[in-house]
Coordinates of C-alpha atoms and ligand atoms in Angstrom, one line a residue:
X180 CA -46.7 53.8 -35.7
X181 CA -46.7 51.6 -32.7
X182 CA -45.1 52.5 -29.2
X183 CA -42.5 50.3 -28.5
X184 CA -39.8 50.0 -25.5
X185 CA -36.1 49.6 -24.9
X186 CA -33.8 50.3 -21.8
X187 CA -33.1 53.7 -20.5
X188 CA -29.5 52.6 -21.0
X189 CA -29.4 51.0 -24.1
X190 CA -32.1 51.6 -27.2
X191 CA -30.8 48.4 -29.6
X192 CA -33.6 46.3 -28.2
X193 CA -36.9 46.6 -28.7
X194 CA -39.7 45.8 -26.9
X195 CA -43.1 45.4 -27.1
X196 CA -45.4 46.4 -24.2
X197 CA -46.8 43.3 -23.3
X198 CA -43.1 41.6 -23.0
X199 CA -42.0 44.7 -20.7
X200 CA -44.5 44.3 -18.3
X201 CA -43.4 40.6 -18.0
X202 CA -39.8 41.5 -18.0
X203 CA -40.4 44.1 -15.3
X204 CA -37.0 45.5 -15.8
X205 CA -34.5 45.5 -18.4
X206 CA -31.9 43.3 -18.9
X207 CA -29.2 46.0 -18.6
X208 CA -30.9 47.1 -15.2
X209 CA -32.3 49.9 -17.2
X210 CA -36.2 51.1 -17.2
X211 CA -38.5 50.5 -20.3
X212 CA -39.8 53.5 -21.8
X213 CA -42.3 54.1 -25.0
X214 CA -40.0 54.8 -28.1
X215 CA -42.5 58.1 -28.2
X216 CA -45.2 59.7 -26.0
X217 CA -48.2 59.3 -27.9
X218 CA -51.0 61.9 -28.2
X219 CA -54.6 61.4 -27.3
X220 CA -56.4 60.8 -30.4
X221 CA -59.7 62.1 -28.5
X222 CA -60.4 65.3 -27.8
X223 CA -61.0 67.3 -24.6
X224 CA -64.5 67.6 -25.3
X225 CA -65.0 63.6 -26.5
X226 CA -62.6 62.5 -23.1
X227 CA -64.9 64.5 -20.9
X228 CA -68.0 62.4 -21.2
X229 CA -65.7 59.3 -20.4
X230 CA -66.5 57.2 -17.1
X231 CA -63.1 56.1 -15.3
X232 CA -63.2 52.5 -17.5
X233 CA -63.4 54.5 -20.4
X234 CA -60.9 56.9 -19.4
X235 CA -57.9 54.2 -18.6
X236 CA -59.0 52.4 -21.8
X237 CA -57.8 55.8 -24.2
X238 CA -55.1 56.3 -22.3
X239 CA -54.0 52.4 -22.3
X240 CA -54.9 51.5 -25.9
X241 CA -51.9 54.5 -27.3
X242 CA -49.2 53.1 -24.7
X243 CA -50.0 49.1 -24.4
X244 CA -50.3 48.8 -28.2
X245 CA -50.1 45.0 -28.7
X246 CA -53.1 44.7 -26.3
X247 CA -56.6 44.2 -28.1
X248 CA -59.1 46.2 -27.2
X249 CA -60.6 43.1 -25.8
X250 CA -57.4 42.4 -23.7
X251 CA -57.3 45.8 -22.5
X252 CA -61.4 45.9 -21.7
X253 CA -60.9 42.8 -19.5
X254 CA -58.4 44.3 -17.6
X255 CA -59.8 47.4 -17.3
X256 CA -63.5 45.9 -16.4
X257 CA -62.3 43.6 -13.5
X258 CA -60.0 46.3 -12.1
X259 CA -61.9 49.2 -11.5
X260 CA -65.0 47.6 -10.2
X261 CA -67.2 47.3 -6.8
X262 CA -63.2 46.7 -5.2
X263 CA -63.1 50.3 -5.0
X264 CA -66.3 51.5 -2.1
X265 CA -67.2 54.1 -4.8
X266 CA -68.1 54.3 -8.8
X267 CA -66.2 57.4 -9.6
X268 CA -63.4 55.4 -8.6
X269 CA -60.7 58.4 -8.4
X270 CA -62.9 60.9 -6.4
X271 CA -61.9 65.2 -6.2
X272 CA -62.4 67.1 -3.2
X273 CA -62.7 70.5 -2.8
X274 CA -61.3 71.7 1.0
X275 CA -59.1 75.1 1.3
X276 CA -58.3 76.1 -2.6
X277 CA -57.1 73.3 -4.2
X278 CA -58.9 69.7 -5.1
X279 CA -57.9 66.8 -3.5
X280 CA -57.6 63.9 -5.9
X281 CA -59.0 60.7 -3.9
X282 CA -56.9 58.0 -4.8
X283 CA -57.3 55.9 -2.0
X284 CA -60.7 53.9 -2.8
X285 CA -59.5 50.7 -3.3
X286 CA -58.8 47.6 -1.5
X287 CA -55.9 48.7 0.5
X288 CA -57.0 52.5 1.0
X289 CA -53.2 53.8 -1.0
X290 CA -53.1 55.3 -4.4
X291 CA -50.9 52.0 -4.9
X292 CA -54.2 50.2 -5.9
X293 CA -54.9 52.4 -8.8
X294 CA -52.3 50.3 -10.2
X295 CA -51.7 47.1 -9.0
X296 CA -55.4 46.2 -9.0
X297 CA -55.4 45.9 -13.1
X298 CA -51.4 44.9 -13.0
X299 CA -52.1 41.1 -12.6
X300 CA -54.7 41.7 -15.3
X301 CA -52.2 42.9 -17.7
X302 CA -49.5 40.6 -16.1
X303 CA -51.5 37.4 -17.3
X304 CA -52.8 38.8 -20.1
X305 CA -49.3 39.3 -21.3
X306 CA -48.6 36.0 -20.3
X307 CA -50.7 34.0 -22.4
X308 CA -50.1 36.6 -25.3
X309 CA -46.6 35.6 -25.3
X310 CA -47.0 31.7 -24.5
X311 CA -44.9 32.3 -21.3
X312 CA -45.0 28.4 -20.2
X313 CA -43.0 29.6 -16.4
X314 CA -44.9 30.7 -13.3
X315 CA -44.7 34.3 -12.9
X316 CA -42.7 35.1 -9.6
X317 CA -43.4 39.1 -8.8
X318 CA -40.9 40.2 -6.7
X319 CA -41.3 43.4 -4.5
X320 CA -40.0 45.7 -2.5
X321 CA -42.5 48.2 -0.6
X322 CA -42.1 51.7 1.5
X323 CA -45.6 50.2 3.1
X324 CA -48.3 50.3 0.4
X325 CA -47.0 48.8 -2.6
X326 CA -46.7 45.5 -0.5
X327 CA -50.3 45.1 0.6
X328 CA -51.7 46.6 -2.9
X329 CA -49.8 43.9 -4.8
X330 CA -50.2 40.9 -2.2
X331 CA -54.1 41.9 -3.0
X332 CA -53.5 42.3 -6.9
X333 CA -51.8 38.8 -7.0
X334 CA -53.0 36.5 -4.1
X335 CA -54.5 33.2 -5.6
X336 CA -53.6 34.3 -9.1
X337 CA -53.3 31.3 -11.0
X338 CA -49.7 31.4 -12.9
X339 CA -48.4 33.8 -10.2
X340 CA -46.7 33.8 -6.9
X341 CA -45.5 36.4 -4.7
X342 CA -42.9 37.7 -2.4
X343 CA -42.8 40.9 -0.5
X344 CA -40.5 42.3 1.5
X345 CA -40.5 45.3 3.8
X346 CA -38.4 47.7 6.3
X347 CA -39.0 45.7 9.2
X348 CA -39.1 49.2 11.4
X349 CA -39.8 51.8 8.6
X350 CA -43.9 51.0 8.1
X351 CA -46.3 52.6 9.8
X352 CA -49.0 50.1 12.5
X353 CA -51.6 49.2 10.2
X354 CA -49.5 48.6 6.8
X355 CA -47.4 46.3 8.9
X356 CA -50.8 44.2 9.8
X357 CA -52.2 44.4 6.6
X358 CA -49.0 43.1 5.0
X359 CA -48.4 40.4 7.6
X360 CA -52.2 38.9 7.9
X361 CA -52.4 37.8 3.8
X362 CA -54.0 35.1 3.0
X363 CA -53.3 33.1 -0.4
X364 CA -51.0 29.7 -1.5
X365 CA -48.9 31.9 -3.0
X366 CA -48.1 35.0 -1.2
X367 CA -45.0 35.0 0.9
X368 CA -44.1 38.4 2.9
X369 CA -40.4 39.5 4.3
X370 CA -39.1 42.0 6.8
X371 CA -35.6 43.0 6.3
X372 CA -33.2 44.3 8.4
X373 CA -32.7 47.4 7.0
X374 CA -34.6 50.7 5.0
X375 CA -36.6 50.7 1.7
X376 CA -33.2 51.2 -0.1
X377 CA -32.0 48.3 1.2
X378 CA -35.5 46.6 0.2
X379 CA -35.4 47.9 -3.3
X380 CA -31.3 47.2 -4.2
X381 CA -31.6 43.9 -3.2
X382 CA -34.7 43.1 -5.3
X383 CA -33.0 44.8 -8.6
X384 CA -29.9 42.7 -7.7
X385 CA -32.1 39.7 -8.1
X386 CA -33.3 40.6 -11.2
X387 CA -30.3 41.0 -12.2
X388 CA -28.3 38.0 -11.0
X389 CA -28.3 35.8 -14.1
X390 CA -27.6 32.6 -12.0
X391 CA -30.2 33.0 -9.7
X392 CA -32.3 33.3 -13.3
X393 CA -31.2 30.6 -14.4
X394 CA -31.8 28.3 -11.4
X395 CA -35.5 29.9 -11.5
X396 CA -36.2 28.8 -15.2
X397 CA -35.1 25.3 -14.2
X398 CA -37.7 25.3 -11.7
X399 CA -40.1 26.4 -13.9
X400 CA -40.3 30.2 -12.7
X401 CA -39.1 33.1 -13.8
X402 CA -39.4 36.6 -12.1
X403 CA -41.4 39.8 -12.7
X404 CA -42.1 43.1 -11.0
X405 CA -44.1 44.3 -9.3
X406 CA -42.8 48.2 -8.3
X407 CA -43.5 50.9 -10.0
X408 CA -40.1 50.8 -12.1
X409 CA -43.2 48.3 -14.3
X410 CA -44.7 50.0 -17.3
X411 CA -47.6 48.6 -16.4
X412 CA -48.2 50.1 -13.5
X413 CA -46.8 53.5 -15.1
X414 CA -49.5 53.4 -17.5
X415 CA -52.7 53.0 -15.4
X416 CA -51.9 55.5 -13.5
X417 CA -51.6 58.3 -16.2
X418 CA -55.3 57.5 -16.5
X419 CA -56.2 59.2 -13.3
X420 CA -54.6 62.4 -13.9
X421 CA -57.4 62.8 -17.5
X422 CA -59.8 62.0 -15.4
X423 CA -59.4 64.5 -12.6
X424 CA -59.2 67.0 -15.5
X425 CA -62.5 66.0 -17.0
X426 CA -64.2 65.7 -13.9
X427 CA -63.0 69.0 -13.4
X428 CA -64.4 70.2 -16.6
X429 CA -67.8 68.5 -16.8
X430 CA -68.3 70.0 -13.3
X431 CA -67.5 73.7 -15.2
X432 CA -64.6 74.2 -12.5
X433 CA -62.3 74.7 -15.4
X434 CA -62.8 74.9 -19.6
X435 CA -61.2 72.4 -21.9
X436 CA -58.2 74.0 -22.6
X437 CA -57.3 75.7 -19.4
X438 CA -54.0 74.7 -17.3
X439 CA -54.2 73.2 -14.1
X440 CA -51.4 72.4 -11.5
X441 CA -50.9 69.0 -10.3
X442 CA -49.3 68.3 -6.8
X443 CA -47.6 65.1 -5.7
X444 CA -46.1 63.5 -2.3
X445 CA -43.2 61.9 -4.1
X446 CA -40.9 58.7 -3.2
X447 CA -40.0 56.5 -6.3
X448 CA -41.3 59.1 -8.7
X449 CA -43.8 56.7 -10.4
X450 CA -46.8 58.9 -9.5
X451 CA -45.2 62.6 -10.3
X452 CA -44.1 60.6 -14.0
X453 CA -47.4 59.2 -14.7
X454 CA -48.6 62.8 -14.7
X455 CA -45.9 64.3 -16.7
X456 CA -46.6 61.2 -19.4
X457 CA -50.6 62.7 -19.2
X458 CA -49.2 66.2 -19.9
X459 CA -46.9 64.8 -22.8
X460 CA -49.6 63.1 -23.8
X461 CA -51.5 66.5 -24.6
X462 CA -53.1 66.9 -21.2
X463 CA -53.3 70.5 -20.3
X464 CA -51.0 71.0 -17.2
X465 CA -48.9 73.6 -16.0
X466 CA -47.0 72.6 -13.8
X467 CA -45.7 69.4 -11.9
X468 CA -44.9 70.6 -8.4
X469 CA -43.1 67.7 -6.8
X470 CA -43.0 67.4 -2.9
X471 CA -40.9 65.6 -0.8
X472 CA -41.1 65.1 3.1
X473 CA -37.3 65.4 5.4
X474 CA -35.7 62.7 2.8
X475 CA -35.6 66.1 0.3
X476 CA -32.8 64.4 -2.0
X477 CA -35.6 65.4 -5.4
X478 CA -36.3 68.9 -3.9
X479 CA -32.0 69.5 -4.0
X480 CA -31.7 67.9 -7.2
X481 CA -34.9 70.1 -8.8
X482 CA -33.1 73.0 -6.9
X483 CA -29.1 72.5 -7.8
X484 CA -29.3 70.0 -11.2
X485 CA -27.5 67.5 -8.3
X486 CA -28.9 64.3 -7.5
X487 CA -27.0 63.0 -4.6
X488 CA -27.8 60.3 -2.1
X489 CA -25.3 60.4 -0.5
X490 CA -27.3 61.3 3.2
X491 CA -28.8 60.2 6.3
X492 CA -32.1 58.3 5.6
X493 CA -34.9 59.8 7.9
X494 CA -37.4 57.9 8.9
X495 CA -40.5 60.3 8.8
X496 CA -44.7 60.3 9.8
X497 CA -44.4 59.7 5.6
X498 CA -43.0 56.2 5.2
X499 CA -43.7 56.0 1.8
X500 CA -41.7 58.6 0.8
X501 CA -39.0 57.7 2.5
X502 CA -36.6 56.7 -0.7
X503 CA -33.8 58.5 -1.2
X504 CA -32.9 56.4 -4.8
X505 CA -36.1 57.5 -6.6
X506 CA -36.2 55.0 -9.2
X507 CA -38.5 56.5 -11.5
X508 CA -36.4 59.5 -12.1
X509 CA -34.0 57.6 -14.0
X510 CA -37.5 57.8 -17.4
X511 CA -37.2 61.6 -16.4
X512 CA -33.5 62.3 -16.9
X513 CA -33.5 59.5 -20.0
X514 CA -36.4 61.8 -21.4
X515 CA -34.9 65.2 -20.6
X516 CA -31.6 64.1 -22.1
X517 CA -33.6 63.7 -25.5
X518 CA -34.4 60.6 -24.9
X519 CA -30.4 59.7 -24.9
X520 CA -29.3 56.0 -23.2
X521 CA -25.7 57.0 -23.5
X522 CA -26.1 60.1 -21.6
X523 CA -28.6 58.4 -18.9
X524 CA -26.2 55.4 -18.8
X525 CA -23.6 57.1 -18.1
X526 CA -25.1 59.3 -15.3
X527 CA -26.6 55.8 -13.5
X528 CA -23.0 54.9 -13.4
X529 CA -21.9 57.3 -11.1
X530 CA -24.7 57.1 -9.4
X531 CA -23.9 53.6 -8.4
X532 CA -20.2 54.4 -8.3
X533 CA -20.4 57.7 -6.3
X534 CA -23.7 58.1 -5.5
X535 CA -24.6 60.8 -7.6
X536 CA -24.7 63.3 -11.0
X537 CA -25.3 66.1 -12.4
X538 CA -27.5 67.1 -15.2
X539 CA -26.1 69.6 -17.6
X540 CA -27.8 73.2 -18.5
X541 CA -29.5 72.0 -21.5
X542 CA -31.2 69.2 -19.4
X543 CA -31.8 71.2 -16.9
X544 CA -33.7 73.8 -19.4
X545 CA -36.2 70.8 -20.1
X546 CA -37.6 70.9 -16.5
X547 CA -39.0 73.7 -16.7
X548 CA -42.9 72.5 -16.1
X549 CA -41.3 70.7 -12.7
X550 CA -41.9 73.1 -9.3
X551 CA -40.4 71.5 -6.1
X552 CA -40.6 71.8 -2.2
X553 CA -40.6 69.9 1.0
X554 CA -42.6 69.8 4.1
X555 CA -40.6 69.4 7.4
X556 CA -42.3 66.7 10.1
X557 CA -43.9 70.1 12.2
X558 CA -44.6 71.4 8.9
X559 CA -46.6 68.2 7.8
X560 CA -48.4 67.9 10.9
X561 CA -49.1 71.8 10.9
X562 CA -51.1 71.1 7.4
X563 CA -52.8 68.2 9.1
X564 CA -54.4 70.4 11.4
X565 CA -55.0 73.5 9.8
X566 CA -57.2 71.9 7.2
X567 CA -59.0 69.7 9.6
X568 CA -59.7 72.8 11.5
X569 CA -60.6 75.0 8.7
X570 CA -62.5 72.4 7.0
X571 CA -63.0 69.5 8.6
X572 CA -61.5 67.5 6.1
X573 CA -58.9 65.4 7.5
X574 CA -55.6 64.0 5.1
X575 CA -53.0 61.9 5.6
X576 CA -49.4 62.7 6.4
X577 CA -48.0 62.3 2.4
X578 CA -51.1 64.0 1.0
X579 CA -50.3 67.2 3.7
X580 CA -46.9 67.0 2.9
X581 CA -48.0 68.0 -0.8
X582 CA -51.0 70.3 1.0
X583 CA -47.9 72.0 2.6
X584 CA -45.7 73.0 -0.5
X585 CA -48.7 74.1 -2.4
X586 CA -49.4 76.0 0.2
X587 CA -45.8 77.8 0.2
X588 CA -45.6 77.4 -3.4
X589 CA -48.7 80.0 -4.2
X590 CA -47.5 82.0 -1.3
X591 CA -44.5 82.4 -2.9
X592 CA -45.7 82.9 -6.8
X593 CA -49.0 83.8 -6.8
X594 CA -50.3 81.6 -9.0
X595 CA -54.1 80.8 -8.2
X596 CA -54.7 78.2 -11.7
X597 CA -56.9 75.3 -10.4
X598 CA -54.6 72.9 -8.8
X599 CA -55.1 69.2 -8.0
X600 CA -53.1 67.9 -5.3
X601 CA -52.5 63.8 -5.9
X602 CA -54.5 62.5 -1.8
X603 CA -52.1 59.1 -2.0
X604 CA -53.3 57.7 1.2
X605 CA -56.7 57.2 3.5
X606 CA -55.6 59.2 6.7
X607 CA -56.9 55.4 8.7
X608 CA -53.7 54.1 7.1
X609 CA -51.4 56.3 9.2
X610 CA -54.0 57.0 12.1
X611 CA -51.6 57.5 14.9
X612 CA -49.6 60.9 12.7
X613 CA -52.9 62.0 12.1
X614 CA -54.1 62.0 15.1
X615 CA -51.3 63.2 17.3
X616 CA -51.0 65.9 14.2
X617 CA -54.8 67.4 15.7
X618 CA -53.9 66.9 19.3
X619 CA -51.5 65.7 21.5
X620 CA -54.0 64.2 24.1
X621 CA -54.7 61.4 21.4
X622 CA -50.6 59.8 21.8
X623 CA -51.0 57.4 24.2
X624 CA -54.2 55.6 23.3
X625 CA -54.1 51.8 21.4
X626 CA -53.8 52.0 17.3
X627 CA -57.3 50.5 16.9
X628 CA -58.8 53.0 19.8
X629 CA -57.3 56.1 17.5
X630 CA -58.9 54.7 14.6
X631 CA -62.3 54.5 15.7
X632 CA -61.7 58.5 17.2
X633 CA -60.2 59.7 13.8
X634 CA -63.5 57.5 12.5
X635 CA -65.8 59.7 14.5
X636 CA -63.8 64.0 14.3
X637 CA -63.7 62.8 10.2
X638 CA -67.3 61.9 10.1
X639 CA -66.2 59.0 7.8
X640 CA -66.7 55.4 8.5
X641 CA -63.9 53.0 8.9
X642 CA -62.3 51.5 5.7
X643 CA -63.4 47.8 5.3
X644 CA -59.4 47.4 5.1
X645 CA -59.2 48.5 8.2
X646 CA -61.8 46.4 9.8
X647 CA -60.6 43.5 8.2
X648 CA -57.4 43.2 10.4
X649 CA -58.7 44.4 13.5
X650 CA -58.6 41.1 14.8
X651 CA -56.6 39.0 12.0
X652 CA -54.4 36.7 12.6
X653 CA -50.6 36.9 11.8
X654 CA -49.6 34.7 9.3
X655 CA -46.3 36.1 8.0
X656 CA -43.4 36.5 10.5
X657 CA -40.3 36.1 9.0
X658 CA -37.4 38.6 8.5
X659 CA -34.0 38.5 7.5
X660 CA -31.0 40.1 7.3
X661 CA -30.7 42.1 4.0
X662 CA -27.9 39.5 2.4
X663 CA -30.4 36.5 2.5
X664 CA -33.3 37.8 0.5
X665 CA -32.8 35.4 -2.3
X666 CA -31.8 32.5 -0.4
X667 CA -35.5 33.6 1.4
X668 CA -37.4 33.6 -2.2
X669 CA -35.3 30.2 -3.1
X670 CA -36.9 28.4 0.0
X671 CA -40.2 29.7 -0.6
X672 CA -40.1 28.4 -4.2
X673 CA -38.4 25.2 -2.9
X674 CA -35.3 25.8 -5.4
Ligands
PLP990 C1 -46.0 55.1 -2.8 C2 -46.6 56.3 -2.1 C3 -46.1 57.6 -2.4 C4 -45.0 57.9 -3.4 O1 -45.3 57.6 -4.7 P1 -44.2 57.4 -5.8 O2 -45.0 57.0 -7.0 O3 -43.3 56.3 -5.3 O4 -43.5 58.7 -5.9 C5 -46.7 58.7 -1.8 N1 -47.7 58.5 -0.9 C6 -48.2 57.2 -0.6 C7 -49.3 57.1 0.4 C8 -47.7 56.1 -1.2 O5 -48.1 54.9 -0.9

């Protein structure tokens, strides 16, 4: 049997995977999810002497059935090649018991790339598959890193255009100037007045203005996604997670078979799912400790069965966490209500009416593999420079915000199984909290004058991404007010 999708809200239509990835989101303003979580049809041993290609491509072929295994080799080939600086592609790290998982190789130094650098792949793939005759129009909201890793992904893409828009105040130096220095014909990037909530509700309110639709199809566009609320960027990313454990294996850290904690700086919940789809999928892991920085709205709803937004947004040293609708978690409580649209459905409706739910026991009872915690601002910085003085390794400030609550979380239970803590971002990205995390005397010097320091006490060159808009030139400067973002994408597309 074939994986399909429907709607988290409504199971009547089906979908298959190639059509969901070009949809984006459903119809009903629902996610897609796979009408079951396959198993690997490989075993531990035979998935151990896997590269990364061949990794994604097990993992891929059971979730994106309709793809070939031609389709899905293409993808696969020209994503994960010499775009990442090394051929492991998803490197671990060893520094103060636990492994860092290195996701940040790619062409904008975030884990977003692991992603969005096969998503047009699949995007155009899917596209030709299904005869699509419009332009493709990704639309995107971004905490910081999903903006630069899809404006990479899709720049010049024939078929495809692009419009980003970001928290004009809530992104850190460098993802700013790597955002607003794109090049391509088809790239367009936004600043809003206002958060990443703001960012993301206005996006899913274009997807789902039918009008605004319709206008698009007469111009011979229609629009896509781009965020992680995709399947396909769900999927790849599951891939990561095998591979971590076979690396782990082969190296004769752990045998086939054994449990392993994973650790992940969570925002939208797209990264924390992909590994709870890998331990569905038959991946050995024990448990899925979620970490959140001050914005702790997933730590109080892992803690109380409560998911309420209704709070201050901070603005923290973690931008990319900085979400307090996690959009993701809406496959989590879908799945942990047994896979029920009625019961999710009815819980996204008072979270859009009041801002909140709350799960009952029995769905509560099916979270049992989830652990949760969050890392204060002192406490994140605190993480920053214990490990770079214990170790020399030096993190960024999501990846220490999940250093942090594994830290607190074996303090408090004891539990020493191999752990894996998810390294989202290159600490060059968010140079100036790094480097004011190791010493204050570092504060008042120029962002480009930390980077080369932080190059030098991490003994680790500077990223080409980083180089590359030292001196570029601004191209994008437009911002608006959050009630014009689709009058914005209309003018860009000349509508
Ligand atoms: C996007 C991002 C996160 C959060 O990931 P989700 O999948 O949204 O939970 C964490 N860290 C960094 C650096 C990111 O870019």
């Amino acid at each position: 049997m074939d994986v399909m999708y429907s709607s988290t809200r409504n199971a009547s239509e089906k979908y298959t995977a190639s059509k969901a990835i070009l949809q984006g989101l459903a119809p009903d303003g629902g996610l897609f999810v796979p009408s079951f979580i396959p198993k690997f049809d490989k075993t531990l041993d035979e998935l151990m002497n896997l590269n990364y290609q061949d990794t994604a491509y097990e993992v891929m072929k059971l979730l994106l059935s309709d793809f070939t295994e031609e389709e899905l080799r293409y993808c696969i080939n020209h994503a994960y090649d010499d775009k990442f600086d090394t051929d492991v592609i998803a490197p671990l790290c060893y520094a103060d018991g636990a492994y860092y998982l290195e996701l940040f190789h790619g062409k904008t130094i975030a884990f977003k790339d692991m992603a969005l650098s096969i998503l047009p792949y699949l995007m155009t793939t899917a596209a030709k598959k299904n005869d699509l005759k419009e332009k493709i129009i990704i639309l995107t909201a971004t905490s910081g890193d999903t903006g630069k890793a899809a404006l990479a992904g899709f720049a010049d893409v024939e078929g495809t255009g692009i419009v980003v828009f970001f928290p004009k105040d809530g992104v850190s130096a460098v993802q700013k100037k790597q955002m607003v220095t794109q090049k391509g014909k088809n790239v367009k990037v936004i600043g809003i007045h206002g958060n990443f909530d703001d960012a993301q509700t206005g996006v899913k309110k274009m997807f789902g203005d039918q009008a605004l639709r319709d206008e698009l199809k007469k111009g011979g566009y229609v629009f896509s996604s781009a965020n992680s609320i995709n399947i396909g960027r769900l999927v790849p990313q599951i891939a990561y997670y095998v591979y971590a454990y076979t690396n782990l294996a082969r190296s004769g850290k752990i045998n086939n078979g054994d449990e392993i904690n994973v650790v992940v700086p969570t925002g939208n919940f797209g990264n924390i799912l992909a590994a709870y789809y890998a331990k569905n999928m038959g991946l050995p892991i024990k448990k899925l400790i979620c970490a959140s920085n001050d914005n702790k709205v997933l730590f109080d709803f892992f803690e109380s069965g409560t998911y309420d937004k209704n709070r201050e947004f901070i603005l923290t040293t973690s931008p990319s966490m900085d979400i307090l609708i996690s959009s993701n978690l809406e496959r989590l409580i879908y799945h942990i209500a047994g896979n029920d649209p009625e019961k999710n459905a009815s819980l996204m409706k008072s979270l859009s009416s009041d801002g909140k739910y709350t799960i009952t026991d029995d769905m509560k009872a099916n979270l049992s593999s989830f652990e949760s915690g969050y890392a204060t601002e002192a406490q994140t910085a605190s993480k920053i420079k214990s490990l770079y003085e214990n170790t020399g390794y030096i993190i960024d400030t999501h990846t220490a915000v999940a250093g942090y609550v594994y830290d607190e979380y074996k303090k408090k239970t004891g539990d020493d199984a191999v752990t894996v803590i998810a390294s989202t971002a290159s600490p060059f990205k968010f140079s100036r909290s790094v480097m004011s995390a190791i010493d204050s005397k570092y504060d008042s010097q120029e962002d480009f004058a930390l980077i080369d320091e932080l190059s030098k006490l991490a003994n680790v060159k500077v990223p080409g991404a980083v180089e590359e808009i030292r001196n570029a030139e601004v191209i994008h400067n437009t911002v608006c007010e959050k009630e014009d973002m689709a009058k914005e994408v209309k003018a860009f597309l000349n509508i």
